[in-house]
Amino acid sequence: MCSRSAKGAGLVPVHDDDAPRPKGFPLRAEGRTGWSIFDNDVAYPIAVLLRSALDHNRATMRAFCLRNGVDHAPHGKTTMSPELFRMQMDDGVWAITAATTWQAMVMRDCGVPRVLIANEVVSPGEIEWLAGARRDGFDVTCYVDSLDGVAVFDQVLGRLQPDRPFPVLVEVGIPGKRAGVRTTEEGLTVAGAAASSAHLSLTGVAGFEGLLGARGDRSAIKVVDAFLDQIVDLACEVAGRGWFDPTAEPILTAGGSAYFDRVVARFSRADLGRPHRVVIRSGCYLTHDDGWLHGTSRLGETGRTGYPEHLIPAIEVWGTVLSRPEPTRAIVGVGRRDVSFDAMLPVVKKVRRRDGSAVEAAPPMRTVALNDQHAFIDVEEETPLAVGDLVGLGISHPCTTFDKWRAIPIVEGDYRVVSVARTLF
């Protein structure tokens, strides 16, 4: 639960008299838990999290980090869920990663003690809030990638006169992609300015490799490794100049949900002349997916090679077959308002017949298009899929599914609800 009062913070319980009923929840039942997603009064579509899969993925990532001696600061923006934040903190994560100051505010309100903002912060008002939050004991850090960014911090903090410098990491970026310095020389210029500032503490170097892929005859792994080596090279140069805060252990951090194993391999070999902390930031590990990540992640079922651990999909969206308008077409009541579609279209995984029979593996069928509220699914003419049957969809890239739901039930294997994960987007 978040620390502020529900009504004052706008964080309503699942069934609050002053708030609309969450999408997918029962039409009549009032309890948070104990009901089944297949009860007659459930209003579809409904998104669910499979508890056994969540527990498996939590244990898998803990084992991976322990075996490799690295820390984890998962991207909280993936779920923005206080219940899932609590799971991650219970697992011993080093921090939760945010993308914006607003997200960091929400995380602090939800009891997260340390947040890494994996982004630049240049709004004076936001910097004032960050400085005040640190003064009050909130451990928060962000990125810089320009002399202008350093100057904004200097100007605001110079006026506030905080009792200790604000920690920042230099971000290394990818040409044509997101923020970050483009060369080691640029990085050294920014690092030197941060290190010489009376108001900043230079505590590490960061980047994000998840936007990279194969280039020409170079594999994705080779391209990713080269980028990660650029981060290491900058960190070594900064360390050689003595610019890292001597009172803090330098941080090297990167790692989305696809190549975090490469981050471990490249960052662990860095020689900074002193111990350093390697922090991966995989956020989608908790739910994994049935699409792009499942085939790309080195701990995905199809992507893993030589690892004892693996991740399994933990998120599904269920909808009703609304129509079979043609023999080879089914229309299901799940659309862009309900599922991710930025990486891949949903995968049809499971079926439950309208007569209440058990959940079974779906026969061959394929989602070919989505509109706002409908999924268009190609089926074989003889496929026994009737109007009123339920279809369970696996999704790709869970980030953009979470932000479509205000509350997501966590279910046991029989799809009975045992708890609820709220989202605070």
Short mmCIF file of C-alpha atoms in Angstrom, two decimals:
data_model
loop_
_atom_site.label_atom_id
_atom_site.label_comp_id
_atom_site.label_asym_id
_atom_site.label_seq_id
_atom_site.Cartn_x
_atom_site.Cartn_y
_atom_site.Cartn_z
CA MET A 1 0.00 0.00 0.00
CA CYS A 2 1.13 3.55 -0.63
CA SER A 3 1.98 5.62 2.39
CA ARG A 4 -0.43 8.48 1.77
CA SER A 5 -4.13 8.16 2.52
CA ALA A 6 -6.06 6.65 -0.35
CA LYS A 7 -8.44 9.56 -0.77
CA GLY A 8 -5.79 12.27 -0.37
CA ALA A 9 -3.33 10.59 -2.72
CA GLY A 10 -5.88 9.57 -5.32
CA LEU A 11 -4.94 5.91 -4.76
CA VAL A 12 -8.35 4.31 -4.48
CA PRO A 13 -9.01 0.75 -3.33
CA VAL A 14 -10.31 -1.70 -5.90
CA HIS A 15 -13.95 -1.08 -4.92
CA ASP A 16 -14.18 2.52 -3.72
CA ASP A 17 -17.65 4.06 -3.66
CA ASP A 18 -16.27 7.25 -5.18
CA ALA A 19 -14.47 5.53 -8.08
CA PRO A 20 -15.58 3.59 -11.15
CA ARG A 21 -15.32 -0.18 -10.93
CA PRO A 22 -12.03 -1.35 -12.45
CA LYS A 23 -12.27 -2.76 -15.94
CA GLY A 24 -12.67 -6.53 -15.98
CA PHE A 25 -13.88 -6.90 -12.41
CA PRO A 26 -17.18 -8.60 -11.47
CA LEU A 27 -20.34 -6.66 -12.17
CA ARG A 28 -21.96 -7.57 -8.86
CA ALA A 29 -19.46 -9.22 -6.49
CA GLU A 30 -17.91 -6.83 -3.97
CA GLY A 31 -14.90 -8.77 -2.70
CA ARG A 32 -11.35 -8.07 -3.81
CA THR A 33 -10.39 -11.74 -3.75
CA GLY A 34 -11.87 -15.22 -3.81
CA TRP A 35 -13.75 -14.85 -7.08
CA SER A 36 -12.84 -16.52 -10.38
CA ILE A 37 -12.27 -14.68 -13.62
CA PHE A 38 -14.71 -17.20 -15.12
CA ASP A 39 -17.60 -16.28 -12.80
CA ASN A 40 -20.81 -15.36 -14.62
CA ASP A 41 -20.72 -11.72 -13.53
CA VAL A 42 -17.21 -10.92 -14.77
CA ALA A 43 -17.16 -8.18 -17.41
CA TYR A 44 -14.64 -9.03 -20.12
CA PRO A 45 -11.98 -8.32 -21.20
CA ILE A 46 -9.85 -8.95 -18.13
CA ALA A 47 -6.08 -8.91 -17.63
CA VAL A 48 -4.57 -11.31 -15.09
CA LEU A 49 -1.20 -12.09 -13.55
CA LEU A 50 -0.40 -15.75 -12.86
CA ARG A 51 0.98 -15.99 -9.33
CA SER A 52 3.03 -19.15 -9.92
CA ALA A 53 4.73 -17.54 -12.93
CA LEU A 54 5.42 -14.31 -11.00
CA ASP A 55 7.01 -16.33 -8.19
CA HIS A 56 9.07 -18.33 -10.68
CA ASN A 57 10.36 -15.20 -12.42
CA ARG A 58 11.19 -13.50 -9.12
CA ALA A 59 13.24 -16.51 -8.04
CA THR A 60 14.89 -16.73 -11.45
CA MET A 61 16.11 -13.12 -11.42
CA ARG A 62 17.25 -13.35 -7.80
CA ALA A 63 19.31 -16.43 -8.68
CA PHE A 64 20.78 -14.74 -11.76
CA CYS A 65 21.88 -11.65 -9.82
CA LEU A 66 23.29 -13.62 -6.89
CA ARG A 67 25.22 -15.97 -9.15
CA ASN A 68 26.73 -13.04 -11.06
CA GLY A 69 27.33 -10.72 -8.10
CA VAL A 70 25.32 -7.82 -9.53
CA ASP A 71 22.54 -5.58 -8.25
CA HIS A 72 19.10 -5.06 -9.75
CA ALA A 73 17.15 -1.82 -10.09
CA PRO A 74 14.14 -2.90 -12.17
CA HIS A 75 12.26 -0.36 -14.26
CA GLY A 76 9.23 0.48 -12.14
CA LYS A 77 7.61 2.23 -15.09
CA THR A 78 6.85 -1.22 -16.49
CA THR A 79 4.09 -1.80 -13.94
CA MET A 80 3.75 1.34 -11.76
CA SER A 81 2.16 -1.00 -9.24
CA PRO A 82 2.74 -0.60 -5.48
CA GLU A 83 1.95 -4.27 -4.90
CA LEU A 84 4.55 -5.35 -7.43
CA PHE A 85 7.06 -2.79 -6.10
CA ARG A 86 6.64 -4.47 -2.72
CA MET A 87 7.37 -7.89 -4.23
CA GLN A 88 10.54 -6.53 -5.80
CA MET A 89 11.69 -4.85 -2.59
CA ASP A 90 10.98 -8.07 -0.70
CA ASP A 91 13.31 -9.76 -3.22
CA GLY A 92 16.11 -7.38 -2.21
CA VAL A 93 16.40 -5.16 -5.28
CA TRP A 94 18.96 -2.38 -4.90
CA ALA A 95 16.55 0.30 -6.17
CA ILE A 96 13.53 0.84 -8.39
CA THR A 97 14.19 2.69 -11.65
CA ALA A 98 11.94 5.54 -12.80
CA ALA A 99 11.83 7.41 -16.09
CA THR A 100 10.45 10.70 -14.76
CA THR A 101 10.41 12.75 -11.59
CA TRP A 102 6.66 12.20 -11.30
CA GLN A 103 7.22 8.43 -11.29
CA ALA A 104 9.87 8.87 -8.60
CA MET A 105 7.34 10.85 -6.53
CA VAL A 106 4.79 8.04 -6.80
CA MET A 107 7.40 5.44 -5.90
CA ARG A 108 8.45 7.42 -2.84
CA ASP A 109 4.81 7.69 -1.76
CA CYS A 110 4.59 3.89 -2.11
CA GLY A 111 7.48 3.37 0.27
CA VAL A 112 10.33 2.81 -2.20
CA PRO A 113 13.46 4.03 -0.36
CA ARG A 114 15.84 4.36 -3.34
CA VAL A 115 15.01 5.40 -6.92
CA LEU A 116 17.27 5.74 -9.93
CA ILE A 117 15.80 8.13 -12.50
CA ALA A 118 17.22 6.76 -15.74
CA ASN A 119 16.82 10.07 -17.48
CA GLU A 120 17.94 13.68 -17.45
CA VAL A 121 16.10 16.11 -15.16
CA VAL A 122 16.30 19.75 -16.30
CA SER A 123 13.13 21.39 -14.94
CA PRO A 124 14.04 23.72 -12.03
CA GLY A 125 10.90 22.77 -10.13
CA GLU A 126 11.69 19.07 -10.43
CA ILE A 127 15.27 19.61 -9.30
CA GLU A 128 13.98 21.52 -6.26
CA TRP A 129 11.71 18.59 -5.40
CA LEU A 130 14.56 16.09 -5.81
CA ALA A 131 16.83 18.13 -3.58
CA GLY A 132 14.14 18.42 -0.93
CA ALA A 133 13.36 14.71 -1.11
CA ARG A 134 17.04 13.85 -0.60
CA ARG A 135 17.18 16.22 2.34
CA ASP A 136 14.29 14.26 3.84
CA GLY A 137 16.08 10.94 3.42
CA PHE A 138 14.89 9.76 -0.01
CA ASP A 139 17.82 8.25 -1.94
CA VAL A 140 17.38 9.45 -5.53
CA THR A 141 19.83 9.80 -8.42
CA CYS A 142 19.49 10.92 -12.05
CA TYR A 143 21.48 11.36 -15.28
CA VAL A 144 23.28 14.24 -16.97
CA ASP A 145 24.47 14.29 -20.59
CA SER A 146 25.32 17.93 -21.33
CA LEU A 147 27.01 21.01 -19.98
CA ASP A 148 23.62 22.72 -20.05
CA GLY A 149 22.17 19.98 -17.87
CA VAL A 150 24.97 20.39 -15.35
CA ALA A 151 24.50 24.16 -15.44
CA VAL A 152 20.77 23.90 -14.65
CA PHE A 153 21.53 21.75 -11.62
CA ASP A 154 24.23 24.18 -10.50
CA GLN A 155 21.91 27.15 -10.84
CA VAL A 156 19.04 25.58 -8.88
CA LEU A 157 21.16 23.92 -6.20
CA GLY A 158 23.30 27.01 -5.85
CA ARG A 159 20.17 28.88 -4.86
CA LEU A 160 18.97 26.14 -2.50
CA GLN A 161 22.37 25.46 -0.90
CA PRO A 162 21.68 21.79 0.00
CA ASP A 163 23.74 20.22 2.76
CA ARG A 164 25.29 17.64 0.42
CA PRO A 165 25.93 17.31 -3.34
CA PHE A 166 23.31 15.69 -5.56
CA PRO A 167 24.47 12.38 -7.16
CA VAL A 168 24.41 12.07 -10.95
CA LEU A 169 25.55 9.57 -13.56
CA VAL A 170 26.77 10.48 -17.04
CA GLU A 171 24.52 8.85 -19.64
CA VAL A 172 26.01 7.37 -22.81
CA GLY A 173 23.54 7.31 -25.70
CA ILE A 174 23.11 5.93 -29.18
CA PRO A 175 23.26 8.19 -32.26
CA GLY A 176 19.77 8.81 -33.59
CA LYS A 177 18.14 7.24 -30.54
CA ARG A 178 17.57 8.41 -26.97
CA ALA A 179 19.47 10.92 -24.81
CA GLY A 180 23.10 10.51 -23.77
CA VAL A 181 26.54 11.64 -24.89
CA ARG A 182 27.59 10.23 -28.25
CA THR A 183 31.35 9.92 -27.77
CA THR A 184 33.84 9.29 -24.98
CA GLU A 185 35.19 12.81 -25.52
CA GLU A 186 31.74 14.33 -24.99
CA GLY A 187 31.30 12.15 -21.93
CA LEU A 188 34.55 13.36 -20.43
CA THR A 189 33.53 16.97 -20.95
CA VAL A 190 30.25 16.42 -19.10
CA ALA A 191 31.90 14.27 -16.43
CA GLY A 192 34.54 16.90 -15.80
CA ALA A 193 31.89 19.58 -15.35
CA ALA A 194 29.90 17.41 -12.94
CA ALA A 195 33.00 16.45 -10.97
CA SER A 196 34.09 20.08 -10.60
CA SER A 197 30.63 21.27 -9.52
CA ALA A 198 30.27 22.17 -5.86
CA HIS A 199 26.69 20.90 -5.97
CA LEU A 200 26.98 17.58 -7.80
CA SER A 201 28.52 14.24 -6.98
CA LEU A 202 29.61 12.14 -9.99
CA THR A 203 28.74 8.58 -9.03
CA GLY A 204 28.76 6.56 -12.23
CA VAL A 205 28.16 6.01 -15.94
CA ALA A 206 24.96 4.65 -17.46
CA GLY A 207 23.31 3.66 -20.73
CA PHE A 208 20.49 1.69 -22.31
CA GLU A 209 21.28 -0.93 -24.93
CA GLY A 210 17.73 -2.18 -25.53
CA LEU A 211 17.24 -0.11 -28.70
CA LEU A 212 20.10 -1.86 -30.47
CA GLY A 213 19.98 -4.76 -32.91
CA ALA A 214 21.93 -6.37 -35.71
CA ARG A 215 23.70 -4.02 -38.14
CA GLY A 216 24.80 -5.31 -41.49
CA ASP A 217 26.94 -8.38 -40.91
CA ARG A 218 27.29 -7.64 -37.17
CA SER A 219 25.02 -9.59 -34.86
CA ALA A 220 22.89 -7.88 -32.23
CA ILE A 221 25.18 -9.26 -29.52
CA LYS A 222 28.27 -7.74 -31.14
CA VAL A 223 26.55 -4.37 -31.55
CA VAL A 224 25.33 -4.41 -27.94
CA ASP A 225 28.75 -5.43 -26.63
CA ALA A 226 30.43 -2.57 -28.50
CA PHE A 227 28.03 -0.05 -26.96
CA LEU A 228 28.52 -1.47 -23.47
CA ASP A 229 32.29 -1.31 -23.97
CA GLN A 230 31.91 2.40 -24.76
CA ILE A 231 30.30 2.86 -21.34
CA VAL A 232 33.14 0.94 -19.69
CA ASP A 233 35.77 2.97 -21.59
CA LEU A 234 34.25 6.25 -20.39
CA ALA A 235 34.05 4.97 -16.81
CA CYS A 236 37.71 3.93 -16.90
CA GLU A 237 38.74 7.32 -18.24
CA VAL A 238 36.73 9.10 -15.55
CA ALA A 239 38.19 6.87 -12.85
CA GLY A 240 41.71 7.47 -14.14
CA ARG A 241 41.19 11.20 -13.70
CA GLY A 242 39.91 10.72 -10.16
CA TRP A 243 36.55 12.33 -10.94
CA PHE A 244 34.23 9.81 -9.29
CA ASP A 245 33.06 10.80 -5.83
CA PRO A 246 35.67 9.23 -3.51
CA THR A 247 33.04 8.59 -0.84
CA ALA A 248 30.79 6.48 -3.09
CA GLU A 249 31.26 3.20 -4.95
CA PRO A 250 31.12 3.97 -8.71
CA ILE A 251 28.05 2.60 -10.49
CA LEU A 252 27.96 1.08 -13.96
CA THR A 253 24.37 0.53 -15.03
CA ALA A 254 22.50 -0.56 -18.13
CA GLY A 255 20.32 -3.49 -19.02
CA GLY A 256 16.81 -3.59 -20.36
CA SER A 257 14.92 -6.86 -20.45
CA ALA A 258 16.67 -8.38 -23.47
CA TYR A 259 20.45 -8.08 -23.03
CA PHE A 260 21.04 -7.79 -19.29
CA ASP A 261 23.33 -10.83 -19.42
CA ARG A 262 25.63 -8.93 -21.80
CA VAL A 263 25.69 -6.00 -19.35
CA VAL A 264 26.93 -8.37 -16.65
CA ALA A 265 29.57 -9.84 -18.95
CA ARG A 266 30.98 -6.50 -20.15
CA PHE A 267 30.65 -4.40 -16.99
CA SER A 268 32.08 -7.00 -14.64
CA ARG A 269 35.40 -6.89 -16.50
CA ALA A 270 35.84 -3.13 -16.01
CA ASP A 271 38.95 -2.08 -14.08
CA LEU A 272 38.27 1.24 -12.38
CA GLY A 273 41.11 0.87 -9.90
CA ARG A 274 38.58 0.41 -7.11
CA PRO A 275 35.48 -1.73 -6.49
CA HIS A 276 32.45 -0.75 -8.54
CA ARG A 277 28.77 -1.68 -8.50
CA VAL A 278 27.14 -3.25 -11.56
CA VAL A 279 23.39 -2.53 -11.67
CA ILE A 280 21.07 -4.09 -14.25
CA ARG A 281 17.66 -2.54 -14.84
CA SER A 282 15.46 -5.24 -16.37
CA GLY A 283 11.82 -4.35 -15.67
CA CYS A 284 9.85 -6.84 -17.76
CA TYR A 285 11.42 -9.90 -16.12
CA LEU A 286 8.58 -10.03 -13.59
CA THR A 287 5.91 -10.86 -16.16
CA HIS A 288 8.12 -11.72 -19.15
CA ASP A 289 5.88 -12.09 -22.26
CA ASP A 290 4.78 -14.29 -25.15
CA GLY A 291 6.36 -12.23 -27.90
CA TRP A 292 9.46 -10.21 -28.56
CA LEU A 293 11.09 -10.73 -25.16
CA HIS A 294 10.34 -14.44 -25.15
CA GLY A 295 12.43 -14.76 -28.29
CA THR A 296 15.10 -12.17 -27.47
CA SER A 297 15.87 -12.35 -23.76
CA ARG A 298 18.75 -14.63 -22.91
CA LEU A 299 16.54 -16.07 -20.19
CA GLY A 300 13.55 -16.46 -22.49
CA GLU A 301 12.46 -19.93 -23.48
CA THR A 302 13.64 -19.53 -27.08
CA GLY A 303 16.54 -17.14 -26.50
CA ARG A 304 18.46 -18.78 -23.64
CA THR A 305 21.71 -20.59 -24.28
CA GLY A 306 23.67 -22.12 -21.46
CA TYR A 307 21.77 -20.56 -18.54
CA PRO A 308 20.23 -22.68 -15.79
CA GLU A 309 17.47 -20.11 -15.23
CA HIS A 310 14.63 -19.16 -17.55
CA LEU A 311 11.66 -16.79 -17.45
CA ILE A 312 8.06 -17.69 -18.26
CA PRO A 313 5.06 -15.55 -19.29
CA ALA A 314 3.00 -14.36 -16.32
CA ILE A 315 0.46 -12.02 -17.93
CA GLU A 316 -2.63 -12.88 -19.96
CA VAL A 317 -5.65 -10.97 -21.27
CA TRP A 318 -8.94 -12.84 -21.65
CA GLY A 319 -11.82 -11.85 -23.93
CA THR A 320 -15.03 -13.28 -25.31
CA VAL A 321 -15.62 -14.49 -28.86
CA LEU A 322 -18.19 -11.96 -30.02
CA SER A 323 -18.70 -13.15 -33.58
CA ARG A 324 -17.68 -15.65 -36.27
CA PRO A 325 -18.70 -13.46 -39.20
CA GLU A 326 -16.86 -15.63 -41.75
CA PRO A 327 -15.83 -19.30 -41.52
CA THR A 328 -12.16 -18.40 -41.05
CA ARG A 329 -12.55 -15.30 -38.90
CA ALA A 330 -13.34 -14.81 -35.22
CA ILE A 331 -13.86 -11.44 -33.53
CA VAL A 332 -12.76 -11.33 -29.87
CA GLY A 333 -13.60 -8.49 -27.49
CA VAL A 334 -10.00 -7.43 -26.77
CA GLY A 335 -8.48 -4.43 -28.49
CA ARG A 336 -5.87 -1.70 -28.43
CA ARG A 337 -7.45 -0.33 -25.26
CA ASP A 338 -6.57 -3.61 -23.52
CA VAL A 339 -3.32 -5.10 -24.86
CA SER A 340 0.10 -4.12 -26.14
CA PHE A 341 0.54 -3.96 -29.89
CA ASP A 342 3.73 -1.91 -30.30
CA ALA A 343 6.04 -4.93 -30.59
CA MET A 344 3.82 -7.79 -31.75
CA LEU A 345 0.13 -8.61 -31.90
CA PRO A 346 -1.26 -10.80 -29.11
CA VAL A 347 -0.74 -14.56 -29.29
CA VAL A 348 -3.77 -16.83 -28.87
CA LYS A 349 -2.80 -19.30 -26.12
CA LYS A 350 -5.86 -20.71 -24.37
CA VAL A 351 -9.57 -21.34 -24.82
CA ARG A 352 -12.39 -21.97 -22.37
CA ARG A 353 -15.68 -23.12 -23.85
CA ARG A 354 -18.87 -21.30 -22.97
CA ASP A 355 -20.24 -24.47 -21.40
CA GLY A 356 -17.76 -24.01 -18.53
CA SER A 357 -15.30 -26.73 -19.42
CA ALA A 358 -11.66 -26.60 -18.38
CA VAL A 359 -9.10 -24.22 -19.85
CA GLU A 360 -7.32 -25.89 -22.76
CA ALA A 361 -4.55 -25.04 -25.20
CA ALA A 362 -5.89 -23.09 -28.16
CA PRO A 363 -6.00 -24.78 -31.55
CA PRO A 364 -3.96 -23.06 -34.29
CA MET A 365 -5.23 -19.50 -34.79
CA ARG A 366 -3.59 -16.10 -35.25
CA THR A 367 -4.34 -12.50 -34.36
CA VAL A 368 -4.07 -10.47 -37.56
CA ALA A 369 -5.33 -7.03 -36.51
CA LEU A 370 -6.64 -4.96 -33.62
CA ASN A 371 -8.91 -1.98 -33.40
CA ASP A 372 -9.96 -0.15 -30.24
CA GLN A 373 -12.10 -2.94 -28.78
CA HIS A 374 -11.75 -5.93 -31.10
CA ALA A 375 -9.15 -8.52 -32.05
CA PHE A 376 -9.43 -10.05 -35.52
CA ILE A 377 -8.33 -13.67 -35.40
CA ASP A 378 -7.80 -16.02 -38.32
CA VAL A 379 -8.96 -19.58 -37.67
CA GLU A 380 -9.37 -22.76 -39.67
CA GLU A 381 -12.90 -23.26 -40.94
CA GLU A 382 -13.31 -26.44 -38.88
CA THR A 383 -11.89 -24.90 -35.66
CA PRO A 384 -14.42 -25.44 -32.83
CA LEU A 385 -14.49 -21.83 -31.59
CA ALA A 386 -17.98 -20.59 -30.84
CA VAL A 387 -19.58 -17.27 -29.95
CA GLY A 388 -19.38 -16.93 -26.17
CA ASP A 389 -16.19 -18.97 -25.79
CA LEU A 390 -13.35 -17.29 -23.92
CA VAL A 391 -9.91 -16.77 -25.44
CA GLY A 392 -6.74 -16.21 -23.41
CA LEU A 393 -4.15 -14.03 -25.12
CA GLY A 394 -0.45 -13.76 -24.41
CA ILE A 395 1.04 -10.34 -25.10
CA SER A 396 4.34 -8.88 -26.22
CA HIS A 397 6.06 -6.02 -24.37
CA PRO A 398 4.06 -5.91 -21.12
CA CYS A 399 4.83 -2.22 -20.41
CA THR A 400 2.07 -0.98 -22.68
CA THR A 401 -0.45 -3.50 -21.38
CA PHE A 402 -0.08 -2.45 -17.73
CA ASP A 403 -0.92 1.15 -18.50
CA LYS A 404 -4.32 0.10 -19.87
CA TRP A 405 -5.53 -1.37 -16.57
CA ARG A 406 -6.24 0.30 -13.22
CA ALA A 407 -6.21 -3.00 -11.33
CA ILE A 408 -5.03 -6.46 -12.39
CA PRO A 409 -6.03 -9.58 -10.45
CA ILE A 410 -3.29 -12.01 -9.42
CA VAL A 411 -4.65 -15.54 -9.83
CA GLU A 412 -3.82 -19.10 -8.88
CA GLY A 413 -3.68 -21.89 -11.45
CA ASP A 414 -7.46 -22.26 -11.35
CA TYR A 415 -7.84 -18.53 -12.11
CA ARG A 416 -9.24 -17.74 -8.69
CA VAL A 417 -8.15 -14.29 -7.49
CA VAL A 418 -5.78 -14.22 -4.50
CA SER A 419 -4.71 -10.55 -4.61
CA VAL A 420 -4.82 -7.47 -6.80
CA ALA A 421 -2.06 -5.34 -8.34
CA ARG A 422 -3.12 -1.72 -8.77
CA THR A 423 -1.45 0.52 -11.32
CA LEU A 424 -0.71 4.21 -10.80
CA PHE A 425 -0.07 5.63 -14.26
#
